[in-house]
Amino acid sequence: MAKVSKSPWLMHYDASSCNGCDIEVLACLTPVYDIERFGIINTGDPKQADILLITGGVNTQNKAIVEQIYSQMPNPKVVVAVGICACTGGVFKECYNILGGVDQVIPVDIYVPGCAARPESIIDGVVKALDLLEKKNTEMKNKA
């Protein structure tokens, strides 16, 4: 696991999910799974977030919101798509208002498939995001 110099802050956004994945994301915060043991801090402010955890397929109504959240996050940042809907659009992919997975709107770094994604899978995706965040941070410091 990466050696982060500060506690990474995670922001969760529900693009348009059925709430199955959202419940599993919340389960990650409980003492049973305890994602905070990795130093993760949950936040609702994109300006403080290092990792964007997003569930649900992006639709026409929330496309601008997803783009705005992403643009407000400081660099380096990592995006984790949680659940098959966030990865590809899932069973709603052919619906008139669904644009598809999150990667149709913003770049996605880590994909966590599943319907609903299990807490163990979500935590695995977040741990991979921590490693990638550390790598991006090192690259950014080397460029400066």
Tab-separated table of C-alpha atoms in Angstrom:
chain	number	residue	atom	x	y	z
A	1	MET	CA	0.000	0.000	0.000
A	2	ALA	CA	1.135	3.545	-0.730
A	3	LYS	CA	2.667	5.698	1.949
A	4	VAL	CA	0.512	8.802	1.830
A	5	SER	CA	1.757	11.934	3.536
A	6	LYS	CA	-1.738	13.053	4.538
A	7	SER	CA	-5.130	11.490	5.029
A	8	PRO	CA	-6.809	11.255	1.633
A	9	TRP	CA	-10.285	12.738	1.511
A	10	LEU	CA	-13.010	10.874	-0.322
A	11	MET	CA	-16.186	12.354	-1.773
A	12	HIS	CA	-19.110	10.129	-2.715
A	13	TYR	CA	-21.589	11.243	-5.363
A	14	ASP	CA	-24.691	9.344	-6.498
A	15	ALA	CA	-25.106	10.127	-10.200
A	16	SER	CA	-28.371	8.217	-10.665
A	17	SER	CA	-28.098	4.856	-9.011
A	18	CYS	CA	-30.803	2.632	-7.555
A	19	ASN	CA	-29.087	3.180	-4.164
A	20	GLY	CA	-27.852	-0.437	-4.001
A	21	CYS	CA	-24.231	0.653	-4.447
A	22	ASP	CA	-24.763	3.657	-2.176
A	23	ILE	CA	-25.826	1.383	0.657
A	24	GLU	CA	-22.684	-0.690	0.109
A	25	VAL	CA	-20.533	2.477	0.110
A	26	LEU	CA	-22.099	3.430	3.453
A	27	ALA	CA	-21.413	-0.090	4.728
A	28	CYS	CA	-17.724	0.576	4.070
A	29	LEU	CA	-17.855	3.314	6.696
A	30	THR	CA	-19.282	1.064	9.413
A	31	PRO	CA	-17.075	-0.675	11.998
A	32	VAL	CA	-17.540	-3.993	10.165
A	33	TYR	CA	-15.525	-2.832	7.114
A	34	ASP	CA	-13.993	0.404	8.508
A	35	ILE	CA	-12.509	2.053	5.422
A	36	GLU	CA	-11.190	4.775	7.715
A	37	ARG	CA	-8.476	2.363	8.874
A	38	PHE	CA	-6.657	3.346	5.652
A	39	GLY	CA	-6.692	6.991	6.729
A	40	ILE	CA	-9.652	7.861	4.510
A	41	ILE	CA	-11.733	10.855	5.547
A	42	ASN	CA	-15.218	11.237	4.054
A	43	THR	CA	-16.084	14.748	2.894
A	44	GLY	CA	-18.891	16.517	1.075
A	45	ASP	CA	-16.650	19.274	-0.307
A	46	PRO	CA	-15.052	18.639	-3.706
A	47	LYS	CA	-12.435	21.321	-3.024
A	48	GLN	CA	-11.023	19.129	-0.257
A	49	ALA	CA	-11.492	15.744	-1.953
A	50	ASP	CA	-8.669	13.644	-3.393
A	51	ILE	CA	-10.841	10.712	-4.475
A	52	LEU	CA	-14.256	10.912	-6.145
A	53	LEU	CA	-16.314	7.773	-5.557
A	54	ILE	CA	-19.237	7.875	-7.959
A	55	THR	CA	-22.194	5.497	-8.294
A	56	GLY	CA	-24.872	5.245	-10.974
A	57	GLY	CA	-24.885	6.025	-14.651
A	58	VAL	CA	-24.596	9.629	-15.717
A	59	ASN	CA	-27.797	11.082	-17.124
A	60	THR	CA	-28.550	14.288	-18.973
A	61	GLN	CA	-29.681	16.082	-15.807
A	62	ASN	CA	-26.567	15.460	-13.725
A	63	LYS	CA	-23.857	15.595	-16.409
A	64	ALA	CA	-23.043	19.236	-15.606
A	65	ILE	CA	-22.960	18.495	-11.871
A	66	VAL	CA	-20.499	15.616	-12.329
A	67	GLU	CA	-18.292	17.839	-14.507
A	68	GLN	CA	-18.462	20.653	-11.958
A	69	ILE	CA	-17.556	18.399	-9.023
A	70	TYR	CA	-14.614	16.987	-10.992
A	71	SER	CA	-13.368	20.441	-12.010
A	72	GLN	CA	-13.520	21.690	-8.397
A	73	MET	CA	-11.312	18.887	-7.097
A	74	PRO	CA	-7.633	19.824	-6.724
A	75	ASN	CA	-4.929	17.903	-8.568
A	76	PRO	CA	-3.878	15.176	-8.192
A	77	LYS	CA	-7.251	13.444	-8.070
A	78	VAL	CA	-8.573	9.944	-8.656
A	79	VAL	CA	-12.040	8.902	-9.843
A	80	VAL	CA	-13.494	5.536	-8.805
A	81	ALA	CA	-16.609	4.289	-10.648
A	82	VAL	CA	-18.551	1.979	-8.308
A	83	GLY	CA	-21.107	-0.479	-9.669
A	84	ILE	CA	-21.887	-1.644	-13.167
A	85	CYS	CA	-24.056	1.427	-13.831
A	86	ALA	CA	-21.142	3.776	-13.099
A	87	CYS	CA	-18.807	1.574	-15.146
A	88	THR	CA	-20.929	1.140	-18.297
A	89	GLY	CA	-24.464	2.422	-17.737
A	90	GLY	CA	-25.573	-1.062	-16.664
A	91	VAL	CA	-29.136	-2.177	-17.292
A	92	PHE	CA	-30.107	1.466	-17.900
A	93	LYS	CA	-27.564	1.987	-20.693
A	94	GLU	CA	-30.192	1.989	-23.455
A	95	CYS	CA	-32.529	4.408	-21.632
A	96	TYR	CA	-33.168	7.685	-23.420
A	97	ASN	CA	-31.663	9.856	-20.686
A	98	ILE	CA	-28.611	7.773	-19.673
A	99	LEU	CA	-25.366	8.860	-21.317
A	100	GLY	CA	-23.581	5.724	-20.108
A	101	GLY	CA	-20.892	5.176	-17.523
A	102	VAL	CA	-19.059	7.944	-15.737
A	103	ASP	CA	-16.218	7.773	-18.278
A	104	GLN	CA	-18.559	9.310	-20.862
A	105	VAL	CA	-18.289	12.586	-18.914
A	106	ILE	CA	-15.065	12.589	-16.855
A	107	PRO	CA	-11.935	10.410	-16.844
A	108	VAL	CA	-12.222	7.324	-14.622
A	109	ASP	CA	-9.132	5.772	-13.033
A	110	ILE	CA	-10.537	2.746	-11.177
A	111	TYR	CA	-13.562	0.597	-12.076
A	112	VAL	CA	-15.366	-1.436	-9.393
A	113	PRO	CA	-17.994	-3.593	-11.139
A	114	GLY	CA	-20.907	-5.325	-9.453
A	115	CYS	CA	-24.629	-4.991	-8.970
A	116	ALA	CA	-24.465	-3.960	-6.245
A	117	ALA	CA	-20.716	-3.714	-5.711
A	118	ARG	CA	-19.724	-5.455	-2.490
A	119	PRO	CA	-18.003	-3.466	0.285
A	120	GLU	CA	-14.879	-5.622	-0.070
A	121	SER	CA	-14.673	-4.696	-3.770
A	122	ILE	CA	-15.242	-1.026	-3.033
A	123	ILE	CA	-12.499	-1.033	-0.412
A	124	ASP	CA	-10.179	-2.797	-2.870
A	125	GLY	CA	-10.927	-0.056	-5.420
A	126	VAL	CA	-10.225	2.665	-2.857
A	127	VAL	CA	-6.920	1.038	-1.871
A	128	LYS	CA	-5.947	0.972	-5.568
A	129	ALA	CA	-6.980	4.628	-5.745
A	130	LEU	CA	-4.660	5.407	-2.816
A	131	ASP	CA	-1.732	3.847	-4.690
A	132	LEU	CA	-2.613	5.755	-7.854
A	133	LEU	CA	-3.044	9.002	-5.907
A	134	GLU	CA	0.428	8.587	-4.417
A	135	LYS	CA	1.867	7.911	-7.878
A	136	LYS	CA	0.147	10.993	-9.342
A	137	ASN	CA	1.322	13.087	-6.391
A	138	THR	CA	4.945	11.972	-6.911
A	139	GLU	CA	4.739	12.714	-10.653
A	140	MET	CA	3.295	16.147	-9.941
A	141	LYS	CA	6.107	16.952	-7.460
A	142	ASN	CA	8.764	15.783	-9.922
A	143	LYS	CA	7.397	18.117	-12.614
A	144	ALA	CA	7.522	21.123	-10.281
